[in-house]
Tab-separated table of C-alpha atoms in Angstrom:
chain	number	residue	atom	x	y	z
A	1	UNK	CA	11.891	24.400	-35.914
A	2	UNK	CA	12.389	23.634	-32.219
A	3	UNK	CA	15.008	21.219	-30.975
A	4	UNK	CA	13.799	17.620	-30.792
A	5	UNK	CA	12.714	16.498	-27.350
A	6	UNK	CA	15.357	14.352	-25.700
A	7	UNK	CA	14.242	10.755	-25.896
A	8	UNK	CA	13.628	9.082	-22.570
A	9	UNK	CA	15.185	5.627	-22.527
A	10	UNK	CA	14.431	4.608	-18.941
A	11	UNK	CA	11.853	2.073	-17.814
A	12	UNK	CA	8.197	3.055	-17.790
A	13	UNK	CA	5.703	1.370	-15.525
A	14	UNK	CA	2.127	2.641	-15.471
A	15	UNK	CA	1.082	2.900	-11.859
A	16	UNK	CA	4.721	2.530	-10.695
A	17	UNK	CA	4.166	-1.192	-10.107
A	18	UNK	CA	7.301	-2.690	-8.639
A	19	UNK	CA	9.193	0.621	-8.759
A	20	UNK	CA	11.109	1.313	-5.524
A	21	UNK	CA	10.947	5.037	-4.718
A	22	UNK	CA	12.352	5.208	-1.180
A	23	UNK	CA	13.673	3.210	1.734
A	24	UNK	CA	11.389	2.615	4.690
A	25	UNK	CA	11.515	0.726	7.964
A	26	UNK	CA	7.827	1.233	8.807
A	27	UNK	CA	6.134	-1.719	7.109
A	28	UNK	CA	6.640	-4.170	4.282
A	29	UNK	CA	4.941	-6.996	2.425
A	30	UNK	CA	6.821	-10.278	1.988
A	31	UNK	CA	4.784	-12.783	-0.011
A	32	UNK	CA	1.547	-13.064	1.947
A	33	UNK	CA	3.062	-11.606	5.121
A	34	UNK	CA	2.575	-8.019	6.300
A	35	UNK	CA	5.122	-6.708	8.772
A	36	UNK	CA	4.941	-3.577	10.925
A	37	UNK	CA	8.506	-2.810	12.036
A	38	UNK	CA	9.292	-6.530	11.787
A	39	UNK	CA	6.192	-7.813	13.620
A	40	UNK	CA	3.634	-9.852	11.676
A	41	UNK	CA	0.152	-8.399	11.409
A	42	UNK	CA	-1.246	-11.632	12.866
A	43	UNK	CA	0.901	-11.244	15.996
A	44	UNK	CA	-0.056	-7.606	16.497
A	45	UNK	CA	-3.759	-8.155	15.765
A	46	UNK	CA	-3.889	-10.963	18.324
A	47	UNK	CA	-1.976	-9.281	21.141
A	48	UNK	CA	-1.462	-5.524	20.729
A	49	UNK	CA	-3.702	-2.506	21.184
A	50	UNK	CA	-4.080	0.158	18.508
A	51	UNK	CA	-2.254	2.626	20.749
A	52	UNK	CA	0.709	0.237	20.978
A	53	UNK	CA	0.763	-0.098	17.199
A	54	UNK	CA	0.703	3.678	16.691
A	55	UNK	CA	3.677	3.980	19.033
A	56	UNK	CA	5.465	1.174	17.182
A	57	UNK	CA	4.911	2.820	13.791
A	58	UNK	CA	6.136	6.228	14.976
A	59	UNK	CA	9.036	5.298	17.237
A	60	UNK	CA	10.169	1.946	15.874
A	61	UNK	CA	9.735	-0.261	18.951
A	62	UNK	CA	6.937	-1.599	21.120
A	63	UNK	CA	6.565	0.626	24.172
A	64	UNK	CA	7.243	-0.320	27.749
A	65	UNK	CA	4.315	-0.081	30.129
A	66	UNK	CA	5.409	3.393	31.222
A	67	UNK	CA	5.994	4.569	27.640
A	68	UNK	CA	2.563	3.286	26.615
A	69	UNK	CA	0.833	4.941	29.580
A	70	UNK	CA	2.439	8.310	28.848
A	71	UNK	CA	1.797	8.032	25.103
A	72	UNK	CA	-1.819	6.892	25.529
A	73	UNK	CA	-2.524	9.669	28.022
A	74	UNK	CA	-1.230	12.269	25.579
A	75	UNK	CA	-3.128	10.678	22.687
A	76	UNK	CA	-6.411	10.320	24.564
A	77	UNK	CA	-6.327	13.854	25.969
A	78	UNK	CA	-5.874	15.099	22.389
A	79	UNK	CA	-9.086	13.492	21.116
A	80	UNK	CA	-11.292	16.456	22.011
A	81	UNK	CA	-11.625	18.975	19.195
A	82	UNK	CA	-10.783	22.649	19.771
A	83	UNK	CA	-13.857	24.711	20.834
A	84	UNK	CA	-13.733	26.688	17.582
A	85	UNK	CA	-14.443	23.556	15.573
A	86	UNK	CA	-18.001	22.993	16.743
A	87	UNK	CA	-19.212	25.881	14.627
A	88	UNK	CA	-17.859	24.100	11.563
A	89	UNK	CA	-20.134	21.106	12.054
A	90	UNK	CA	-23.218	23.285	12.028
A	91	UNK	CA	-21.902	25.652	9.384
A	92	UNK	CA	-20.523	23.199	6.834
A	93	UNK	CA	-22.932	21.190	4.665
A	94	UNK	CA	-23.267	17.602	5.839
A	95	UNK	CA	-24.983	16.321	2.686
A	96	UNK	CA	-21.597	15.688	1.123
A	97	UNK	CA	-19.289	12.708	0.983
A	98	UNK	CA	-17.957	12.204	4.529
A	99	UNK	CA	-14.384	12.154	3.211
A	100	UNK	CA	-14.871	15.645	1.770
A	101	UNK	CA	-16.183	16.809	5.138
A	102	UNK	CA	-13.217	15.203	6.921
A	103	UNK	CA	-10.849	16.935	4.526
A	104	UNK	CA	-12.485	20.310	5.201
A	105	UNK	CA	-12.337	19.949	8.990
A	106	UNK	CA	-8.674	18.869	8.911
A	107	UNK	CA	-7.997	22.002	6.873
A	108	UNK	CA	-9.855	24.032	9.489
A	109	UNK	CA	-7.712	22.546	12.257
A	110	UNK	CA	-4.643	24.197	10.740
A	111	UNK	CA	-6.183	27.602	11.467
A	112	UNK	CA	-6.133	26.912	15.211
A	113	UNK	CA	-2.882	24.989	15.599
A	114	UNK	CA	0.162	27.081	16.584
A	115	UNK	CA	2.394	24.325	15.185
A	116	UNK	CA	0.585	24.243	11.834
A	117	UNK	CA	3.469	25.415	9.638
A	118	UNK	CA	6.402	24.102	11.661
A	119	UNK	CA	8.200	21.100	10.158
A	120	UNK	CA	10.697	20.272	12.904
A	121	UNK	CA	10.541	16.825	14.497
A	122	UNK	CA	9.023	17.899	17.824
A	123	UNK	CA	6.249	19.961	16.218
A	124	UNK	CA	5.490	17.194	13.708
A	125	UNK	CA	5.123	14.666	16.528
A	126	UNK	CA	2.738	16.983	18.390
A	127	UNK	CA	0.637	17.435	15.259
A	128	UNK	CA	0.733	13.702	14.550
A	129	UNK	CA	-0.708	13.076	18.013
A	130	UNK	CA	-3.542	15.555	17.400
A	131	UNK	CA	-4.312	14.098	13.987
A	132	UNK	CA	-4.262	10.456	15.072
A	133	UNK	CA	-6.449	11.301	18.063
A	134	UNK	CA	-8.971	13.530	16.311
A	135	UNK	CA	-9.856	11.916	12.992
A	136	UNK	CA	-12.224	9.503	14.749
A	137	UNK	CA	-13.737	12.371	16.742
A	138	UNK	CA	-14.409	14.281	13.516
A	139	UNK	CA	-15.984	11.272	11.805
A	140	UNK	CA	-18.326	10.477	14.699
A	141	UNK	CA	-19.248	14.149	15.225
A	142	UNK	CA	-20.164	14.371	11.538
A	143	UNK	CA	-22.453	11.367	11.876
A	144	UNK	CA	-24.135	12.759	14.995
A	145	UNK	CA	-24.742	16.197	13.469
A	146	UNK	CA	-26.197	14.904	10.206
A	147	UNK	CA	-28.497	12.703	12.294
A	148	UNK	CA	-29.767	15.737	14.211
A	149	UNK	CA	-27.792	14.985	17.374
A	150	UNK	CA	-25.159	16.915	19.257
A	151	UNK	CA	-21.609	15.490	19.102
A	152	UNK	CA	-20.400	13.626	22.173
A	153	UNK	CA	-17.159	14.474	23.925
A	154	UNK	CA	-14.519	11.710	24.084
A	155	UNK	CA	-13.609	10.266	27.463
A	156	UNK	CA	-9.825	10.580	27.978
A	157	UNK	CA	-9.636	7.504	30.197
A	158	UNK	CA	-10.848	5.300	27.343
A	159	UNK	CA	-9.143	4.066	24.176
A	160	UNK	CA	-9.542	5.399	20.650
A	161	UNK	CA	-11.552	2.300	19.679
A	162	UNK	CA	-13.848	2.615	22.708
A	163	UNK	CA	-14.402	6.315	22.138
A	164	UNK	CA	-15.135	5.910	18.431
A	165	UNK	CA	-17.932	3.434	19.086
A	166	UNK	CA	-19.257	5.472	22.020
A	167	UNK	CA	-19.252	8.788	20.134
A	168	UNK	CA	-20.801	7.139	17.069
A	169	UNK	CA	-23.676	5.332	18.772
A	170	UNK	CA	-24.167	7.245	22.013
A	171	UNK	CA	-23.894	4.126	24.181
A	172	UNK	CA	-20.986	2.499	25.958
A	173	UNK	CA	-19.690	-0.405	23.835
A	174	UNK	CA	-19.026	-3.816	25.323
A	175	UNK	CA	-15.547	-5.282	25.646
A	176	UNK	CA	-15.828	-7.668	22.692
A	177	UNK	CA	-17.075	-4.917	20.383
A	178	UNK	CA	-14.170	-2.687	21.384
A	179	UNK	CA	-11.625	-5.449	20.880
A	180	UNK	CA	-12.940	-6.225	17.409
A	181	UNK	CA	-12.881	-2.594	16.358
A	182	UNK	CA	-9.414	-2.171	17.862
A	183	UNK	CA	-8.266	-5.108	15.733
A	184	UNK	CA	-9.732	-3.454	12.627
A	185	UNK	CA	-7.791	-0.281	13.416
A	186	UNK	CA	-4.580	-2.303	13.743
A	187	UNK	CA	-5.156	-4.083	10.424
A	188	UNK	CA	-5.624	-0.798	8.549
A	189	UNK	CA	-2.924	1.266	10.292
A	190	UNK	CA	-0.298	1.019	7.548
A	191	UNK	CA	0.448	-0.869	4.367
A	192	UNK	CA	3.855	-0.020	2.975
A	193	UNK	CA	3.844	2.492	0.086
A	194	UNK	CA	0.166	2.381	-0.847
A	195	UNK	CA	-1.361	5.209	-2.873
A	196	UNK	CA	-2.372	7.400	0.069
A	197	UNK	CA	0.927	6.903	1.913
A	198	UNK	CA	2.753	7.819	-1.289
A	199	UNK	CA	0.613	10.936	-1.609
A	200	UNK	CA	1.532	11.890	1.944
A	201	UNK	CA	5.239	11.368	1.276
A	202	UNK	CA	5.196	13.335	-1.981
A	203	UNK	CA	3.469	16.265	-0.296
A	204	UNK	CA	5.701	16.158	2.774
A	205	UNK	CA	8.794	16.072	0.547
A	206	UNK	CA	7.999	19.667	-0.432
A	207	UNK	CA	8.049	20.597	3.305
A	208	UNK	CA	4.441	21.708	3.007
A	209	UNK	CA	3.706	20.290	6.464
A	210	UNK	CA	1.927	17.297	7.925
A	211	UNK	CA	-1.583	18.770	7.679
A	212	UNK	CA	-1.157	19.232	3.926
A	213	UNK	CA	0.278	15.730	3.688
A	214	UNK	CA	-2.627	14.128	5.547
A	215	UNK	CA	-5.153	16.086	3.482
A	216	UNK	CA	-3.481	14.797	0.318
A	217	UNK	CA	-3.697	11.274	1.704
A	218	UNK	CA	-7.395	11.702	2.588
A	219	UNK	CA	-8.150	12.774	-0.970
A	220	UNK	CA	-6.309	9.733	-2.288
A	221	UNK	CA	-7.940	7.284	0.113
A	222	UNK	CA	-11.395	8.479	-0.922
A	223	UNK	CA	-11.095	6.881	-4.372
A	224	UNK	CA	-13.033	3.653	-5.008
A	225	UNK	CA	-9.851	1.954	-6.206
A	226	UNK	CA	-8.243	2.585	-2.810
A	227	UNK	CA	-10.072	3.083	0.491
A	228	UNK	CA	-13.480	3.610	-1.083
A	229	UNK	CA	-13.650	-0.016	-2.195
A	230	UNK	CA	-15.098	-1.228	1.110
A	231	UNK	CA	-18.173	0.963	0.598
A	232	UNK	CA	-18.714	-0.562	-2.830
A	233	UNK	CA	-18.386	-4.097	-1.457
A	234	UNK	CA	-21.136	-3.447	1.105
A	235	UNK	CA	-23.444	-1.961	-1.517
A	236	UNK	CA	-22.742	-4.968	-3.749
A	237	UNK	CA	-23.693	-7.452	-1.012
A	238	UNK	CA	-26.880	-5.555	-0.219
A	239	UNK	CA	-27.760	-5.557	-3.918
A	240	UNK	CA	-27.275	-9.326	-4.166
A	241	UNK	CA	-29.434	-9.765	-1.014
A	242	UNK	CA	-29.141	-13.534	-0.533
A	243	UNK	CA	-26.738	-16.406	-1.280
A	244	UNK	CA	-29.175	-18.076	-3.695
A	245	UNK	CA	-29.059	-15.000	-5.968
A	246	UNK	CA	-25.280	-14.728	-5.953
A	247	UNK	CA	-24.216	-16.896	-8.897
A	248	UNK	CA	-26.740	-15.361	-11.280
A	249	UNK	CA	-25.734	-11.878	-10.149
A	250	UNK	CA	-22.049	-12.660	-10.672
A	251	UNK	CA	-22.639	-14.115	-14.139
A	252	UNK	CA	-24.470	-10.965	-15.200
A	253	UNK	CA	-21.845	-8.696	-13.659
A	254	UNK	CA	-18.944	-10.492	-15.349
A	255	UNK	CA	-20.769	-10.603	-18.686
A	256	UNK	CA	-21.261	-6.832	-18.599
A	257	UNK	CA	-17.606	-6.227	-17.699
A	258	UNK	CA	-18.458	-4.858	-14.263
A	259	UNK	CA	-15.569	-4.632	-11.821
A	260	UNK	CA	-16.127	-6.776	-8.734
A	261	UNK	CA	-14.856	-4.675	-5.841
A	262	UNK	CA	-12.734	-6.132	-3.067
A	263	UNK	CA	-10.708	-8.473	-5.288
A	264	UNK	CA	-7.177	-8.355	-6.591
A	265	UNK	CA	-4.106	-6.676	-5.188
A	266	UNK	CA	-1.068	-5.059	-6.746
A	267	UNK	CA	1.374	-6.763	-4.353
A	268	UNK	CA	-0.294	-9.767	-2.707
A	269	UNK	CA	-0.523	-12.732	-5.055
A	270	UNK	CA	-0.948	-15.532	-2.526
A	271	UNK	CA	-3.464	-13.942	-0.162
A	272	UNK	CA	-3.957	-10.837	1.947
A	273	UNK	CA	-3.272	-11.717	5.612
A	274	UNK	CA	-5.578	-8.941	6.800
A	275	UNK	CA	-8.469	-10.419	4.815
A	276	UNK	CA	-7.990	-13.786	6.561
A	277	UNK	CA	-8.313	-12.159	9.988
A	278	UNK	CA	-11.362	-10.165	8.920
A	279	UNK	CA	-12.952	-13.255	7.353
A	280	UNK	CA	-12.947	-15.045	10.705
A	281	UNK	CA	-14.326	-11.925	12.382
A	282	UNK	CA	-17.038	-11.608	9.719
A	283	UNK	CA	-18.167	-15.188	10.244
A	284	UNK	CA	-18.602	-14.609	13.990
A	285	UNK	CA	-20.158	-11.161	14.003
A	286	UNK	CA	-22.650	-11.695	11.172
A	287	UNK	CA	-24.081	-14.684	13.015
A	288	UNK	CA	-24.257	-12.754	16.272
A	289	UNK	CA	-26.268	-9.913	14.730
A	290	UNK	CA	-28.585	-12.277	12.866
A	291	UNK	CA	-27.338	-11.704	9.319
A	292	UNK	CA	-25.172	-14.735	8.501
A	293	UNK	CA	-26.054	-14.300	4.821
A	294	UNK	CA	-23.584	-11.390	4.654
A	295	UNK	CA	-20.743	-13.783	5.446
A	296	UNK	CA	-22.185	-16.623	3.375
A	297	UNK	CA	-22.431	-14.421	0.285
A	298	UNK	CA	-18.911	-13.119	0.863
A	299	UNK	CA	-17.375	-16.569	1.318
A	300	UNK	CA	-19.119	-17.965	-1.760
A	301	UNK	CA	-18.185	-14.943	-3.868
A	302	UNK	CA	-14.566	-15.301	-2.755
A	303	UNK	CA	-14.635	-18.943	-3.874
A	304	UNK	CA	-16.210	-18.165	-7.248
A	305	UNK	CA	-13.883	-15.269	-8.025
A	306	UNK	CA	-10.932	-17.512	-7.300
A	307	UNK	CA	-12.252	-20.192	-9.622
A	308	UNK	CA	-13.331	-17.970	-12.501
A	309	UNK	CA	-10.920	-15.060	-12.401
A	310	UNK	CA	-8.023	-16.329	-10.320
A	311	UNK	CA	-8.379	-13.317	-8.007
A	312	UNK	CA	-7.891	-13.155	-4.249
A	313	UNK	CA	-9.918	-10.928	-1.964
A	314	UNK	CA	-8.250	-7.995	-0.241
A	315	UNK	CA	-8.739	-6.185	3.060
A	316	UNK	CA	-11.741	-4.226	1.747
A	317	UNK	CA	-13.785	-7.335	1.032
A	318	UNK	CA	-14.498	-8.724	4.501
A	319	UNK	CA	-14.181	-5.387	6.278
A	320	UNK	CA	-17.451	-4.444	4.547
A	321	UNK	CA	-19.534	-7.143	6.267
A	322	UNK	CA	-17.697	-6.552	9.563
A	323	UNK	CA	-18.369	-2.807	9.624
A	324	UNK	CA	-21.959	-3.287	8.447
A	325	UNK	CA	-22.558	-5.770	11.275
A	326	UNK	CA	-21.098	-3.270	13.743
A	327	UNK	CA	-23.817	-0.814	12.745
A	328	UNK	CA	-21.475	1.621	11.015
A	329	UNK	CA	-23.149	3.524	8.133
A	330	UNK	CA	-21.790	2.429	4.761
A	331	UNK	CA	-20.562	5.852	3.720
A	332	UNK	CA	-18.459	5.994	6.906
A	333	UNK	CA	-16.452	2.879	5.994
A	334	UNK	CA	-13.731	4.900	4.264
A	335	UNK	CA	-13.571	7.517	7.060
A	336	UNK	CA	-13.134	4.596	9.489
A	337	UNK	CA	-10.224	3.506	7.290
A	338	UNK	CA	-8.798	7.033	7.641
A	339	UNK	CA	-9.262	6.912	11.435
A	340	UNK	CA	-6.754	4.074	11.435
A	341	UNK	CA	-4.527	4.868	8.459
A	342	UNK	CA	-3.735	8.391	9.709
A	343	UNK	CA	-1.290	6.668	12.070
A	344	UNK	CA	0.597	5.224	9.103
A	345	UNK	CA	0.458	8.482	7.148
A	346	UNK	CA	2.026	10.324	10.065
A	347	UNK	CA	4.702	7.637	10.344
A	348	UNK	CA	5.581	8.091	6.671
A	349	UNK	CA	5.768	11.880	7.011
A	350	UNK	CA	8.023	11.558	10.067
A	351	UNK	CA	10.271	9.147	8.172
A	352	UNK	CA	10.293	11.296	5.029
A	353	UNK	CA	11.571	14.281	7.001
A	354	UNK	CA	14.490	12.255	8.363
A	355	UNK	CA	16.091	11.874	4.936
A	356	UNK	CA	14.124	14.190	2.698
A	357	UNK	CA	14.481	14.805	-1.005
A	358	UNK	CA	11.638	16.281	-3.015
A	359	UNK	CA	9.956	13.795	-5.350
A	360	UNK	CA	10.429	14.737	-9.000
A	361	UNK	CA	9.796	11.846	-11.404
A	362	UNK	CA	9.931	12.211	-15.189
A	363	UNK	CA	7.315	11.520	-17.792
A	364	UNK	CA	8.010	10.219	-21.278
A	365	UNK	CA	6.766	12.865	-23.704
A	366	UNK	CA	4.745	11.425	-26.604
A	367	UNK	CA	3.192	14.660	-27.914
A	368	UNK	CA	4.050	16.679	-31.057
A	369	UNK	CA	7.216	18.738	-31.558
A	370	UNK	CA	8.206	21.507	-33.952
A	371	UNK	CA	4.919	23.399	-33.720
A	372	UNK	CA	5.018	27.137	-34.634
A	373	UNK	CA	2.580	29.712	-33.268
A	374	UNK	CA	-0.011	30.874	-35.807
A	375	UNK	CA	-1.816	34.213	-35.316
A	376	UNK	CA	-5.378	33.673	-34.146
A	377	UNK	CA	-6.934	35.132	-37.338
A	378	UNK	CA	-5.012	32.628	-39.464
A	379	UNK	CA	-6.063	29.466	-37.666
């Protein structure tokens, strides 16, 4: 008989809720406050640009004017994809989930990056710049190609937010539209040790490289319990159709045990500050585009879910009506999330490398012991 398995006496927490796995100075949640490097998300959303926030997440301080100009120039000139990539868009199937397509193109980028397998700080920063600059270009090129149009080239004298909207729609966006989208990018840029950031850190801890780490994060973000929730919220609102149908729809959904997407959070218990900012944006933009019912349904559903289930809405909830009102296709909501969150993923990889130790948790074994192999004819 085999030796008994050593009993594990440590704490077990499904989903690692509340378990601290590393130290970080990138971002943190304190009550209902989200901080990026010590700055509140409200302060940054109101005053900063996405490029400033990327710099802050990577370097630890807000840039001077000269630092921002140099950083933005490098970032913006990196938005264009390598010439070899255009064959991928017409060679890869586009009738797939956009996150799978994004994952495939990021993998393809490693084949044409001389820094691909270098893990030193300078090479990782160069690759971070390419990744943060190009995810939006990939997402918009995908949309253009599947719509029968040729991808547009980014303009290096314009911001990431401006270029995303321009390359997506084929028309120059107005200032207010750019500012709103820039704010959305800031709100989604990082969020402490969320599932996709943790995936990136676990992968980078093996020294596999930042491309592998970002691909792991993309796969994690795709899930409907993480970044994919905003897609489900939009589909839910379109299914409900109008505020007068909402209460009956909710009663039926709750009675059948259906999960209402966009509600609840593992850390926030008093409110998600990002959702509050997006709620105000949703109220404005839905009225401007002539679909105030999208906001009205959302606000009423938020109220009812608080009353009946004691749940708060999260960032996915109001981002759905905001993105829909911006004319972004629903299945691109999660890739838009990735366009922003890649900045945070890169920050976590950079930080992981500074004090690396490979992740190796334990699992409590609850299976059988003492089994003896039986020849196949005797089973």
